[in-house]
Amino acid sequence: MKKYALNDITLFQFIFMIHGAQLGIGIFSLPSDLAKVSGTDGWISLIIGWAITVVISMIIVQIMKQHPDDTLYDLLPRYFGKWIGKLLHILVISYFLFAFFTSGLASLTVIKQTLLPKTPNYWLMILIILPIYTIARNHVRILARYAEITFWGFLWLLPLYLFALKEGVWLNLLPVLKDGLSPVWAGIKTTSLSFQGFETIFMLYPFLKRKDKALQGVLIANTLTLIIYLCAVIVCFLYFSPDGITNYNWPPLRVLKSLEFRFLERFEVIWIVAYLFLLSRVWIINLYFASLGSSQLIGKQDHRPHLRIYLLFFLILSLFFKPGYSKGQYLTDWLAYAGIAFAFVFPCILWPYTALVRKWRKGH
């Protein structure tokens, strides 16, 4: 019997899990970060970053095709031996935990500054932890259903955000490539963090029911993320002046505050609260795969005890660690470096390495 047969997921759930792991709090700072590096040509950097991400995603699928019933945790000892495999196993767990902590801290900062400025950190952390545990204590199939429901349930956020286009100045985007290609290439590094999350393919592939559709799934998932990022970036580029956008840490939130409807007040508050449901997918997916990895490391099938330990640790940490934009940005920069190493470089090394190992073993 297949190891993960009872938790198989559909193609749509596979797509929304990957997309859910990508679409995080970084969307709020992405327009400003791109403008500082690439100017109003940052949208081109975004498309190039998407193309690179799609290629790496397809490489991961090719790696996993050789062992369709295994996750990355199962592959590491197979190809690297017991001790190096365990070391890499621990590094992967650490990556997912760090991604959870960084996204959680960044989310806490946004909540504190926009919704609940006087609420103590530990109360906010409790409010975040309880629903996370309720969902993450289940298995992948439940997580995938949640990812799909939240996507369709909050799809209305995007067209409402696009109302800001009526105040936009399209001339802000011209001329295209006014400073040449150098700023565009420099912006690709900035986009790398925004697309991080596709590396969950390493974990999701064995759960996919129709594995022959995996390439199609990763293409759609990355394209969904690209469309949402392009909407966020282009609206901000049109709404703000090319120099003015760099004065804001979270330009999309500023855009939302400017939107007014006769039937609705404080629209940005409603939008942020709704977006937290989408954001919760990032927390849950990263924390689940970290818990799954650490439980498998010691030969246990039940990941829930590890899940409780991690959540308790982060709750205690919130008592001493005060969120802030500068601290969040510092951790985000380190997550970007870790993501480049794990999500972009590692698959490019692992693919030829596994092929050579299989060829060598076949010859012997």
Coordinates of C-alpha atoms in Angstrom, one line a residue:
M1 CA 0.0 0.0 0.0
K2 CA 1.2 3.5 -0.8
K3 CA 2.5 5.5 2.1
Y4 CA 0.3 8.5 1.5
A5 CA -2.5 6.9 -0.4
L6 CA -5.2 7.8 2.1
N7 CA -4.4 11.5 1.8
D8 CA -4.4 12.0 -1.9
I9 CA -5.4 15.4 -3.3
T10 CA -7.0 16.6 -6.5
L11 CA -5.2 18.7 -9.1
F12 CA -7.0 21.8 -8.0
Q13 CA -6.1 21.2 -4.4
F14 CA -2.5 20.7 -5.5
I15 CA -2.6 24.0 -7.3
F16 CA -4.1 25.9 -4.4
M17 CA -1.7 24.4 -1.9
I18 CA 1.3 25.7 -4.0
H19 CA -0.3 29.0 -4.6
G20 CA -1.3 29.3 -0.9
A21 CA 2.3 28.7 0.2
Q22 CA 3.5 31.5 -2.1
L23 CA 0.9 34.2 -1.5
G24 CA 2.0 35.8 1.8
I25 CA 2.6 39.0 3.6
G26 CA 5.3 40.0 1.0
I27 CA 2.6 41.3 -1.3
F28 CA 2.3 44.4 0.9
S29 CA 5.9 45.5 0.5
L30 CA 6.6 44.1 -3.0
P31 CA 5.6 47.2 -5.0
S32 CA 7.9 49.4 -2.9
D33 CA 10.8 46.9 -2.9
L34 CA 10.6 46.6 -6.7
A35 CA 10.4 50.3 -7.2
K36 CA 13.5 50.9 -5.1
V37 CA 15.5 48.5 -7.3
S38 CA 13.9 48.5 -10.7
G39 CA 11.7 51.6 -10.8
T40 CA 8.5 51.3 -12.7
D41 CA 10.0 48.4 -14.8
G42 CA 9.7 46.2 -11.7
W43 CA 6.7 44.4 -13.3
I44 CA 9.1 43.0 -16.0
S45 CA 11.3 41.6 -13.2
L46 CA 8.2 40.0 -11.8
I47 CA 7.5 38.2 -15.1
I48 CA 11.1 37.0 -15.4
G49 CA 11.0 35.8 -11.8
W50 CA 7.9 33.9 -12.7
A51 CA 9.5 32.2 -15.7
I52 CA 12.5 31.1 -13.6
T53 CA 10.2 29.8 -10.9
V54 CA 8.2 27.8 -13.4
V55 CA 11.4 26.2 -14.8
I56 CA 12.6 25.3 -11.3
S57 CA 9.1 23.9 -10.4
M58 CA 9.3 21.6 -13.4
I59 CA 12.7 20.5 -12.4
I60 CA 11.3 19.5 -9.0
V61 CA 8.6 17.6 -10.7
Q62 CA 11.1 15.7 -12.8
I63 CA 13.0 14.8 -9.6
M64 CA 9.9 13.5 -7.8
K65 CA 8.8 11.5 -10.8
Q66 CA 11.5 9.0 -10.1
H67 CA 10.0 8.2 -6.7
P68 CA 6.3 9.2 -7.0
D69 CA 5.4 7.8 -3.6
D70 CA 8.1 9.7 -1.6
T71 CA 8.5 13.2 -0.2
L72 CA 11.8 15.0 0.0
Y73 CA 12.2 13.6 3.5
D74 CA 12.1 10.1 2.1
L75 CA 14.5 10.9 -0.8
L76 CA 17.3 12.5 1.3
P77 CA 18.6 9.3 3.1
R78 CA 18.1 7.3 -0.2
Y79 CA 20.6 9.5 -2.1
F80 CA 22.8 11.0 0.6
G81 CA 23.1 8.2 3.1
K82 CA 21.9 8.0 6.7
W83 CA 23.9 10.8 8.4
I84 CA 24.1 13.4 5.6
G85 CA 20.5 12.6 4.8
K86 CA 19.5 13.3 8.5
L87 CA 21.5 16.5 8.5
L88 CA 19.7 17.7 5.3
H89 CA 16.4 16.5 6.8
I90 CA 17.0 18.8 9.8
L91 CA 17.9 21.7 7.5
V92 CA 14.7 21.3 5.6
I93 CA 12.7 21.3 8.8
S94 CA 14.5 24.4 9.9
Y95 CA 13.7 26.1 6.7
F96 CA 9.9 25.5 7.0
L97 CA 10.0 26.6 10.7
F98 CA 11.9 29.8 9.8
A99 CA 9.4 30.5 7.0
F100 CA 6.5 30.0 9.4
F101 CA 8.1 32.3 12.0
T102 CA 9.0 35.0 9.6
S103 CA 5.6 35.1 7.9
G104 CA 3.9 35.0 11.3
L105 CA 6.0 37.9 12.7
A106 CA 5.4 40.0 9.6
S107 CA 1.7 39.3 9.8
L108 CA 1.8 40.2 13.5
T109 CA 3.4 43.5 12.6
V110 CA 0.7 44.3 10.0
I111 CA -2.1 43.4 12.5
K112 CA -0.5 45.5 15.2
Q113 CA -0.1 48.6 13.1
T114 CA -3.4 48.5 11.2
L115 CA -6.0 46.6 13.3
L116 CA -5.1 46.1 17.0
P117 CA -2.3 48.5 18.0
K118 CA -2.9 48.2 21.7
T119 CA -3.4 44.4 22.0
P120 CA -0.5 42.6 23.6
N121 CA 1.6 40.3 21.4
Y122 CA 0.8 37.1 23.2
W123 CA -2.9 37.6 22.9
L124 CA -2.5 38.2 19.1
M125 CA -0.3 35.1 19.0
I126 CA -3.0 33.0 20.8
L127 CA -5.6 34.3 18.3
I128 CA -3.4 33.1 15.5
I129 CA -2.3 29.8 17.1
L130 CA -5.7 28.4 17.9
P131 CA -7.1 28.3 14.4
I132 CA -3.7 27.2 13.0
Y133 CA -3.6 24.2 15.3
T134 CA -7.3 23.3 14.6
I135 CA -6.4 22.9 10.9
A136 CA -2.8 21.9 10.9
R137 CA -3.4 18.9 13.3
N138 CA -5.1 17.2 10.3
H139 CA -3.5 15.8 7.3
V140 CA -2.7 17.1 3.8
R141 CA -6.2 16.4 2.4
I142 CA -7.9 18.7 4.9
L143 CA -5.2 21.4 4.4
A144 CA -5.7 21.2 0.7
R145 CA -9.5 21.6 1.1
Y146 CA -8.9 24.6 3.3
A147 CA -6.5 26.1 0.7
E148 CA -9.1 25.7 -2.0
I149 CA -12.0 27.1 0.0
T150 CA -10.1 30.2 1.1
F151 CA -9.1 30.9 -2.5
W152 CA -12.6 30.8 -3.9
G153 CA -14.1 32.4 -0.8
F154 CA -11.9 35.5 -1.0
L155 CA -11.5 35.9 -4.7
W156 CA -13.7 39.0 -4.5
L157 CA -10.8 40.9 -2.8
L158 CA -8.9 41.3 -6.1
P159 CA -11.6 43.1 -8.2
L160 CA -12.3 45.5 -5.3
Y161 CA -8.7 46.4 -5.1
L162 CA -8.6 47.1 -8.8
F163 CA -11.1 50.0 -8.3
A164 CA -8.0 52.0 -7.5
L165 CA -7.1 52.0 -11.2
K166 CA -9.6 54.8 -11.9
E167 CA -7.2 57.1 -10.0
G168 CA -4.1 55.7 -11.8
V169 CA -1.8 57.5 -14.2
W170 CA -0.8 55.1 -17.0
L171 CA 2.0 57.4 -18.1
N172 CA 3.9 56.4 -14.9
L173 CA 4.8 53.1 -16.6
L174 CA 6.5 54.9 -19.5
P175 CA 9.0 54.8 -20.9
V176 CA 9.6 51.1 -20.6
L177 CA 13.2 50.1 -19.9
K178 CA 14.2 53.7 -19.4
D179 CA 17.3 52.7 -17.5
G180 CA 18.1 49.6 -19.5
L181 CA 18.0 46.0 -18.5
S182 CA 20.4 46.3 -15.4
P183 CA 17.7 47.4 -12.9
V184 CA 15.3 44.8 -14.3
W185 CA 17.9 42.0 -13.6
A186 CA 18.6 43.5 -10.2
G187 CA 14.8 43.2 -9.4
I188 CA 14.8 39.5 -10.0
K189 CA 16.4 38.9 -6.6
T190 CA 13.6 40.9 -5.0
T191 CA 10.9 38.8 -6.7
S192 CA 12.5 35.5 -5.5
L193 CA 11.1 35.8 -2.0
S194 CA 7.6 36.5 -3.4
F195 CA 7.5 33.3 -5.4
Q196 CA 9.0 31.2 -2.6
G197 CA 6.6 28.4 -1.6
F198 CA 6.7 26.5 -4.8
E199 CA 9.3 24.2 -3.1
T200 CA 6.4 22.6 -1.3
I201 CA 6.1 20.5 -4.5
F202 CA 8.8 18.4 -2.9
M203 CA 6.3 17.5 -0.2
L204 CA 3.0 17.6 -2.1
Y205 CA 3.9 15.5 -5.1
P206 CA 3.3 12.0 -3.5
F207 CA -0.2 13.2 -2.4
L208 CA -1.3 14.2 -5.9
K209 CA -3.8 11.8 -7.3
R210 CA -3.2 12.6 -11.0
K211 CA 0.6 12.8 -11.1
D212 CA 0.5 13.0 -14.9
K213 CA -1.0 16.5 -14.4
A214 CA 1.7 17.8 -12.1
L215 CA 3.5 19.9 -14.7
Q216 CA 0.2 21.5 -15.6
G217 CA -0.5 22.1 -11.9
V218 CA 2.7 23.9 -11.1
L219 CA 2.3 26.1 -14.2
I220 CA -1.2 27.2 -13.2
A221 CA -0.2 27.7 -9.5
N222 CA 2.7 30.0 -10.4
T223 CA 0.7 31.8 -12.9
L224 CA -2.1 32.5 -10.4
T225 CA 0.5 34.0 -8.1
L226 CA 2.0 36.1 -10.9
I227 CA -1.4 37.5 -11.8
I228 CA -2.1 38.6 -8.2
Y229 CA 1.3 40.1 -7.8
L230 CA 1.1 42.0 -11.1
C231 CA -2.3 43.5 -10.1
A232 CA -0.8 44.6 -6.8
V233 CA 2.4 46.1 -8.3
I234 CA 0.8 47.8 -11.4
V235 CA -2.0 49.4 -9.4
C236 CA 0.6 50.9 -7.0
F237 CA 2.8 52.0 -9.9
L238 CA -0.1 53.8 -11.5
Y239 CA -1.5 55.2 -8.2
F240 CA 1.8 56.6 -6.8
S241 CA 4.4 58.7 -8.6
P242 CA 7.6 56.8 -9.5
D243 CA 9.5 58.5 -6.6
G244 CA 6.6 58.7 -4.2
I245 CA 6.0 54.9 -4.0
T246 CA 9.3 54.4 -2.3
N247 CA 8.2 56.5 0.7
Y248 CA 5.7 53.8 1.8
N249 CA 6.6 50.5 3.4
W250 CA 3.3 48.9 2.4
P251 CA 1.9 50.8 -0.7
P252 CA -1.1 48.4 -1.2
L253 CA -2.5 49.3 2.2
R254 CA -2.2 52.9 1.4
V255 CA -4.2 52.3 -1.8
L256 CA -6.8 50.5 0.1
K257 CA -7.2 53.3 2.6
S258 CA -8.0 55.7 -0.3
L259 CA -10.9 53.5 -1.6
E260 CA -14.3 54.7 -0.6
F261 CA -17.7 53.2 -1.1
R262 CA -21.0 54.8 -0.2
F263 CA -22.2 51.5 1.4
L264 CA -18.9 50.7 3.2
E265 CA -16.6 52.5 5.6
R266 CA -13.0 51.6 6.5
F267 CA -12.8 49.2 3.6
E268 CA -9.1 48.5 4.2
V269 CA -9.9 47.0 7.6
I270 CA -12.4 44.5 6.0
W271 CA -9.9 43.8 3.3
I272 CA -7.0 43.0 5.7
V273 CA -9.2 40.8 7.9
A274 CA -10.3 38.9 4.9
Y275 CA -6.8 38.6 3.5
L276 CA -5.7 37.1 6.8
F277 CA -7.6 33.9 5.8
L278 CA -5.5 33.7 2.7
L279 CA -2.4 34.4 4.6
S280 CA -3.1 31.7 7.1
R281 CA -2.4 29.1 4.4
V282 CA 1.3 30.1 4.5
W283 CA 1.5 29.6 8.2
I284 CA -0.3 26.3 8.2
I285 CA 1.5 24.7 5.2
N286 CA 5.0 25.6 6.5
L287 CA 4.2 24.5 10.0
Y288 CA 2.6 21.3 8.9
F289 CA 5.6 20.2 6.8
A290 CA 8.0 21.1 9.6
S291 CA 6.0 19.0 12.0
L292 CA 5.7 16.2 9.5
G293 CA 9.5 16.2 9.0
S294 CA 10.4 16.2 12.6
S295 CA 8.0 13.4 13.5
Q296 CA 9.4 11.3 10.6
L297 CA 12.9 12.1 11.7
I298 CA 12.3 10.1 15.0
G299 CA 10.2 7.5 13.3
K300 CA 6.8 8.7 14.5
Q301 CA 3.6 8.9 12.3
D302 CA 1.7 11.4 14.5
H303 CA 2.8 15.0 13.8
R304 CA 0.5 16.6 16.4
P305 CA 2.9 16.4 19.4
H306 CA 5.5 18.3 17.4
L307 CA 2.9 20.8 16.2
R308 CA 2.0 21.6 19.8
I309 CA 5.7 22.0 20.8
Y310 CA 6.4 24.4 17.9
L311 CA 3.3 26.5 18.6
L312 CA 4.1 26.7 22.3
F313 CA 7.6 27.7 21.5
F314 CA 6.4 30.5 19.2
L315 CA 3.9 31.6 21.8
I316 CA 6.7 31.9 24.5
L317 CA 8.9 33.7 21.9
S318 CA 6.2 36.3 21.3
L319 CA 6.5 37.4 25.0
F320 CA 10.0 38.6 24.4
F321 CA 10.2 39.4 20.7
K322 CA 8.5 42.6 19.8
P323 CA 7.4 42.8 16.2
G324 CA 8.4 45.8 14.0
Y325 CA 9.0 46.6 10.4
S326 CA 12.8 46.7 10.6
K327 CA 13.0 43.4 12.5
G328 CA 10.6 41.8 10.1
Q329 CA 12.6 43.1 7.1
Y330 CA 15.8 41.7 8.6
L331 CA 14.3 38.2 9.0
T332 CA 12.7 38.5 5.5
D333 CA 16.1 39.2 4.0
W334 CA 17.5 36.1 5.6
L335 CA 14.5 34.0 4.5
A336 CA 15.1 35.3 0.9
Y337 CA 18.7 34.0 1.1
A338 CA 17.6 30.6 2.5
G339 CA 14.9 30.4 -0.1
I340 CA 17.3 31.1 -2.9
A341 CA 19.5 28.3 -1.6
F342 CA 16.7 25.7 -0.9
A343 CA 14.1 26.6 -3.5
F344 CA 16.2 27.7 -6.5
V345 CA 19.8 26.3 -6.2
F346 CA 19.1 23.0 -4.4
P347 CA 16.8 21.5 -7.1
C348 CA 19.3 22.4 -9.8
I349 CA 22.0 20.4 -8.0
L350 CA 19.7 17.6 -6.8
W351 CA 18.4 16.8 -10.3
P352 CA 21.7 15.9 -12.0
Y353 CA 23.0 14.4 -8.7
T354 CA 20.1 11.9 -8.4
A355 CA 20.4 11.0 -12.1
L356 CA 24.1 10.2 -11.7
V357 CA 23.5 8.2 -8.5
R358 CA 20.7 6.1 -10.3
K359 CA 23.0 5.6 -13.3
W360 CA 25.9 4.5 -11.1
R361 CA 23.7 2.1 -9.0
K362 CA 22.3 0.6 -12.2
G363 CA 25.8 0.0 -13.5
H364 CA 26.8 -1.7 -10.3

